Coordinates of C-alpha atoms in Angstrom, one line a residue:
M1 CA 3.8 -10.8 -24.2
R2 CA 2.2 -14.1 -23.7
G3 CA -1.2 -14.8 -25.1
V4 CA -4.1 -16.5 -23.4
S5 CA -3.2 -19.9 -24.6
E6 CA 0.2 -19.7 -22.8
L7 CA -1.3 -18.6 -19.4
P8 CA -2.3 -21.1 -16.7
S9 CA -6.1 -21.7 -16.8
D10 CA -6.5 -20.3 -13.2
A11 CA -4.7 -17.1 -14.3
V12 CA -7.4 -16.3 -16.9
P13 CA -11.0 -15.3 -16.2
P14 CA -13.2 -18.0 -17.6
P15 CA -15.7 -17.3 -20.4
A16 CA -18.6 -17.2 -18.0
V17 CA -16.9 -14.3 -16.1
L18 CA -16.2 -12.4 -19.3
D19 CA -19.7 -12.9 -20.4
A20 CA -21.1 -11.6 -17.1
F21 CA -19.0 -8.4 -17.5
G22 CA -19.8 -8.1 -21.2
V23 CA -16.2 -8.2 -22.2
T24 CA -14.6 -10.2 -25.1
G25 CA -11.0 -10.7 -26.2
S26 CA -7.8 -12.5 -25.4
A27 CA -6.0 -12.2 -22.0
V28 CA -2.6 -10.5 -21.9
P29 CA -0.7 -10.6 -18.6
L30 CA 0.1 -7.2 -16.9
A31 CA 3.1 -6.2 -14.8
G32 CA 2.4 -5.6 -11.2
G33 CA -0.7 -6.8 -9.3
Q34 CA 1.5 -9.6 -7.8
G35 CA 1.5 -11.1 -11.3
R36 CA -2.2 -12.0 -11.3
S37 CA -3.7 -9.2 -13.4
V38 CA -4.6 -9.6 -17.1
L39 CA -5.9 -7.2 -19.7
V40 CA -8.9 -8.4 -21.7
G41 CA -10.8 -6.2 -24.1
G42 CA -9.4 -3.0 -22.6
Y43 CA -10.3 -4.0 -19.0
V44 CA -8.1 -5.3 -16.2
F45 CA -9.2 -8.5 -14.6
K46 CA -7.8 -9.9 -11.3
P47 CA -8.8 -12.2 -8.5
A48 CA -10.8 -10.3 -5.9
E49 CA -9.0 -9.9 -2.6
G50 CA -11.0 -10.0 0.6
A51 CA -14.6 -10.7 1.2
N52 CA -17.2 -9.6 -1.3
D53 CA -18.4 -6.9 1.0
E54 CA -14.9 -5.4 1.0
V55 CA -14.8 -5.4 -2.7
E56 CA -18.2 -3.9 -3.0
W57 CA -17.2 -1.2 -0.5
A58 CA -14.1 -0.3 -2.5
T59 CA -16.0 -0.4 -5.8
A60 CA -18.7 2.0 -4.5
L61 CA -15.9 4.3 -3.1
F62 CA -14.1 4.5 -6.4
E63 CA -17.4 5.2 -8.2
S64 CA -18.0 8.1 -5.8
L65 CA -14.7 9.8 -6.2
A66 CA -14.6 13.1 -8.2
R67 CA -12.8 12.8 -11.5
D68 CA -11.1 16.2 -11.2
G69 CA -9.4 15.9 -7.9
G70 CA -5.8 15.9 -9.1
F71 CA -5.6 12.1 -9.6
R72 CA -7.2 9.3 -11.6
V73 CA -8.5 5.9 -10.4
P74 CA -9.3 2.8 -12.5
P75 CA -13.1 3.1 -13.2
P76 CA -14.7 -0.1 -11.7
L77 CA -16.6 -2.3 -14.0
R78 CA -19.7 -4.1 -12.8
A79 CA -21.4 -7.1 -14.3
A80 CA -24.7 -6.7 -16.1
D81 CA -26.5 -7.7 -13.0
G82 CA -24.7 -5.2 -10.8
R83 CA -22.2 -7.5 -9.2
C84 CA -18.6 -6.3 -8.8
V85 CA -17.3 -9.9 -8.2
V86 CA -18.1 -12.8 -10.4
D87 CA -16.8 -16.2 -9.5
G88 CA -13.9 -14.6 -7.6
W89 CA -13.0 -12.1 -10.4
M90 CA -13.3 -8.3 -10.4
A91 CA -12.6 -5.9 -13.3
S92 CA -11.9 -2.3 -13.9
G93 CA -10.9 0.0 -16.7
F94 CA -7.3 0.2 -17.8
V95 CA -5.4 3.3 -16.9
L96 CA -2.3 4.4 -18.8
G97 CA 0.9 5.2 -16.9
R98 CA 4.2 3.9 -15.7
A99 CA 4.6 2.9 -12.0
G100 CA 6.8 5.2 -9.9
P101 CA 8.6 6.1 -7.9
Q102 CA 12.1 6.0 -9.5
G103 CA 13.2 9.6 -9.5
R104 CA 9.7 10.9 -9.0
W105 CA 9.2 10.8 -5.3
G106 CA 7.5 14.2 -5.2
D107 CA 4.9 13.1 -7.9
V108 CA 4.1 10.0 -5.9
L109 CA 3.6 11.9 -2.7
D110 CA 1.6 14.6 -4.3
A111 CA -0.8 12.0 -5.8
G112 CA -1.2 10.4 -2.4
R113 CA -2.0 13.8 -0.8
A114 CA -4.6 14.5 -3.5
F115 CA -6.1 11.0 -3.0
H116 CA -6.2 11.4 0.7
A117 CA -7.8 14.8 0.5
A118 CA -10.6 13.2 -1.5
L119 CA -11.0 10.5 1.2
R120 CA -11.2 13.0 4.1
G121 CA -14.5 12.6 6.0
M122 CA -15.1 9.0 4.7
P123 CA -16.3 6.7 7.5
R124 CA -14.1 4.0 8.8
P125 CA -15.1 0.6 7.3
D126 CA -15.8 -2.1 9.9
F127 CA -14.0 -4.8 7.9
L128 CA -10.6 -3.3 8.9
D129 CA -11.0 -4.9 12.3
R130 CA -11.5 -8.3 10.8
R131 CA -8.4 -8.4 8.6
S132 CA -5.6 -10.8 9.7
H133 CA -3.2 -10.8 6.7
P134 CA 0.5 -10.0 7.4
W135 CA 0.1 -6.3 6.5
A136 CA -2.9 -5.8 8.8
V137 CA -0.9 -7.5 11.6
A138 CA 2.1 -5.3 10.9
D139 CA 0.0 -2.2 10.9
R140 CA -1.3 -3.0 14.4
V141 CA 2.1 -3.7 15.7
A142 CA 3.5 -0.5 14.2
W143 CA 0.9 1.5 16.2
G144 CA 1.3 -0.4 19.5
E145 CA -2.1 -2.1 19.2
L146 CA -0.5 -5.6 19.0
E147 CA 2.7 -7.3 20.0
A148 CA 4.4 -9.7 17.6
E149 CA 7.5 -11.8 17.6
V150 CA 9.6 -11.6 14.4
V151 CA 12.0 -14.0 12.8
D152 CA 15.4 -14.0 14.6
D153 CA 17.4 -12.0 12.0
L154 CA 14.9 -9.2 12.2
A155 CA 14.8 -9.0 16.0
A156 CA 17.7 -6.5 16.3
P157 CA 16.3 -3.8 13.9
L158 CA 12.8 -4.2 15.4
S159 CA 14.2 -3.6 18.9
T160 CA 15.9 -0.5 17.7
L161 CA 12.7 0.8 16.2
L162 CA 10.6 0.0 19.2
D163 CA 13.0 1.9 21.4
L164 CA 12.6 4.9 19.1
R165 CA 8.8 4.8 19.0
H166 CA 7.0 7.4 21.1
P167 CA 3.4 8.6 21.2
V168 CA 2.1 11.0 18.6
N169 CA -0.6 13.5 19.3
Q170 CA -1.1 15.8 16.4
A171 CA -1.9 13.6 13.4
A172 CA -5.6 12.7 13.0
A173 CA -6.5 9.3 11.4
Q174 CA -8.6 8.9 8.4
L175 CA -9.0 6.4 5.5
V176 CA -5.6 6.1 3.7
H177 CA -3.9 4.1 1.0
G178 CA -1.1 2.2 2.8
D179 CA 0.8 1.0 -0.2
L180 CA 1.3 3.9 -2.5
T181 CA 4.9 3.3 -3.5
G182 CA 4.4 1.1 -6.6
N183 CA 0.7 1.9 -7.1
V184 CA 0.9 5.4 -8.5
L185 CA 1.0 5.4 -12.3
L186 CA 2.6 8.4 -14.0
A187 CA 1.9 9.5 -17.6
P188 CA 2.9 12.7 -19.5
G189 CA 0.0 15.2 -19.6
R190 CA -2.2 13.1 -17.3
A191 CA -3.1 13.3 -13.6
P192 CA -1.4 10.5 -11.7
A193 CA -3.4 7.3 -11.4
V194 CA -3.8 5.6 -7.9
I195 CA -4.4 1.9 -8.2
D196 CA -4.6 -1.2 -6.0
F197 CA -6.1 0.6 -3.0
S198 CA -4.9 -0.9 0.3
P199 CA -7.1 0.8 2.9
Y200 CA -6.0 1.6 6.5
W201 CA -7.3 4.0 9.1
R202 CA -4.2 6.0 9.9
P203 CA -2.9 9.6 9.5
P204 CA -2.1 10.5 5.9
L205 CA 1.4 11.4 7.1
F206 CA 1.9 7.7 7.9
A207 CA 1.0 6.7 4.3
E208 CA 3.7 9.2 3.1
A209 CA 6.2 7.8 5.6
V210 CA 5.6 4.3 4.2
V211 CA 6.5 5.6 0.7
I212 CA 9.7 7.1 2.1
A213 CA 10.5 3.9 4.1
D214 CA 10.0 1.9 0.9
G215 CA 12.4 4.2 -0.9
L216 CA 15.0 3.8 1.9
L217 CA 14.7 0.1 1.9
W218 CA 14.5 -0.8 -1.8
F219 CA 14.9 2.2 -4.1
G220 CA 18.0 4.1 -3.1
L221 CA 16.1 7.1 -1.8
P222 CA 18.3 10.1 -1.2
Y223 CA 18.9 10.5 2.5
G224 CA 17.9 14.1 2.4
L225 CA 14.3 13.2 1.7
L226 CA 14.1 11.4 5.1
A227 CA 14.2 14.6 7.0
A228 CA 12.5 16.9 4.5
H229 CA 9.1 17.0 6.2
E230 CA 8.7 19.6 8.9
H231 CA 5.6 18.1 10.7
P232 CA 6.5 17.4 14.3
D233 CA 5.2 13.9 14.1
W234 CA 7.2 13.0 10.9
P235 CA 10.1 11.2 12.6
Q236 CA 7.6 9.0 14.5
M237 CA 5.8 8.2 11.3
L238 CA 9.0 7.0 9.8
V239 CA 9.6 4.8 12.8
R240 CA 6.1 3.3 12.5
A241 CA 6.5 2.9 8.7
L242 CA 9.6 0.8 9.1
I243 CA 8.1 -1.3 11.8
F244 CA 5.1 -1.9 9.5
R245 CA 7.3 -3.1 6.6
L246 CA 9.6 -5.2 8.9
V247 CA 6.8 -7.0 10.7
A248 CA 4.9 -7.6 7.4
H249 CA 8.1 -9.2 5.9
S250 CA 8.5 -11.3 9.0
E251 CA 4.9 -12.5 8.9
S252 CA 5.2 -13.3 5.2
V253 CA 8.4 -15.4 5.6
R254 CA 7.5 -17.0 9.0
P255 CA 7.2 -20.6 7.5
R256 CA 10.9 -20.6 6.7
A257 CA 11.8 -18.8 9.9
Q258 CA 14.3 -16.3 8.4
A259 CA 14.2 -13.1 6.4
A260 CA 14.7 -13.2 2.6
P261 CA 18.4 -12.8 1.6
G262 CA 19.6 -9.3 2.2
E263 CA 16.4 -8.0 3.9
A264 CA 17.8 -8.1 7.5
E265 CA 20.7 -5.9 6.4
R266 CA 18.3 -3.5 4.6
F267 CA 16.3 -3.1 7.8
V268 CA 19.4 -2.6 10.0
R269 CA 20.6 0.2 7.7
A270 CA 17.2 1.8 7.4
A271 CA 16.6 1.7 11.2
D272 CA 20.0 3.4 11.7
A273 CA 19.1 6.1 9.2
V274 CA 15.7 6.8 10.8
A275 CA 17.3 6.8 14.3
R276 CA 19.5 9.6 13.1
V277 CA 16.5 11.6 12.0
V278 CA 14.7 11.0 15.3
L279 CA 17.6 11.9 17.4
R280 CA 18.5 15.0 15.4
R281 CA 14.9 16.2 15.6
H282 CA 14.7 15.4 19.3
G283 CA 17.9 17.3 19.9
A284 CA 16.5 20.3 18.1
G285 CA 13.5 20.2 20.4
G286 CA 11.1 18.3 18.1
S287 CA 9.3 15.0 18.7

């Protein structure tokens, strides 16, 4: 691992930040976190994403969650004066575990279900309406709240998915983690840890469908898991999950006007697989 002297200066929390949080030690880079997280003195430091009120909201939420709900979360660390963001940096306790989901899809989904059960009844945060990053745009497109043009090589699979999309009526929305796939840490003898919370206001079933869509796109998910859920809205959640990932990718690559190598083909294959699930369920009298 690289030491602090080998890291760019903007990738390391400055001494004033460490002092504010009461932490000492050298910075060691961590995997994940888009390559921007470092471990210092047993705590994880990373640049704060979103406005300070969003970070404060997430910090207070994690502080309020019960510690015996079938999952772990990184305990937030506040500065001595109570701030959760200091000069653009936030910190939390380090949680042990290896990121899923390879071969452990059930564990990742179970962790998400436990996490979402703990969030049930939480109020919808107002800042969700102000977000404009690629994933927020993609979420609105997936649910028919916004129209978006995508880069040319993703237009065909998007058209397929939009043709498959139909209304859903049975799944109630609540606060969910919209990016569970690589953000559940698994460790022997410990409850799974849910990290890097990405809040959305959607049915928990949609969050599960995003995990399955990610597996279909990038992790060689067994096809049988696509149709394993019996909920009548499940096929439509899969459709929305793929639209979500497709539009987010398009928004992220828009400056170069084409999908990353191989991604268009991935989405074509995934859209075809989900179409089979939708048509099979429809033919059996489902949604």
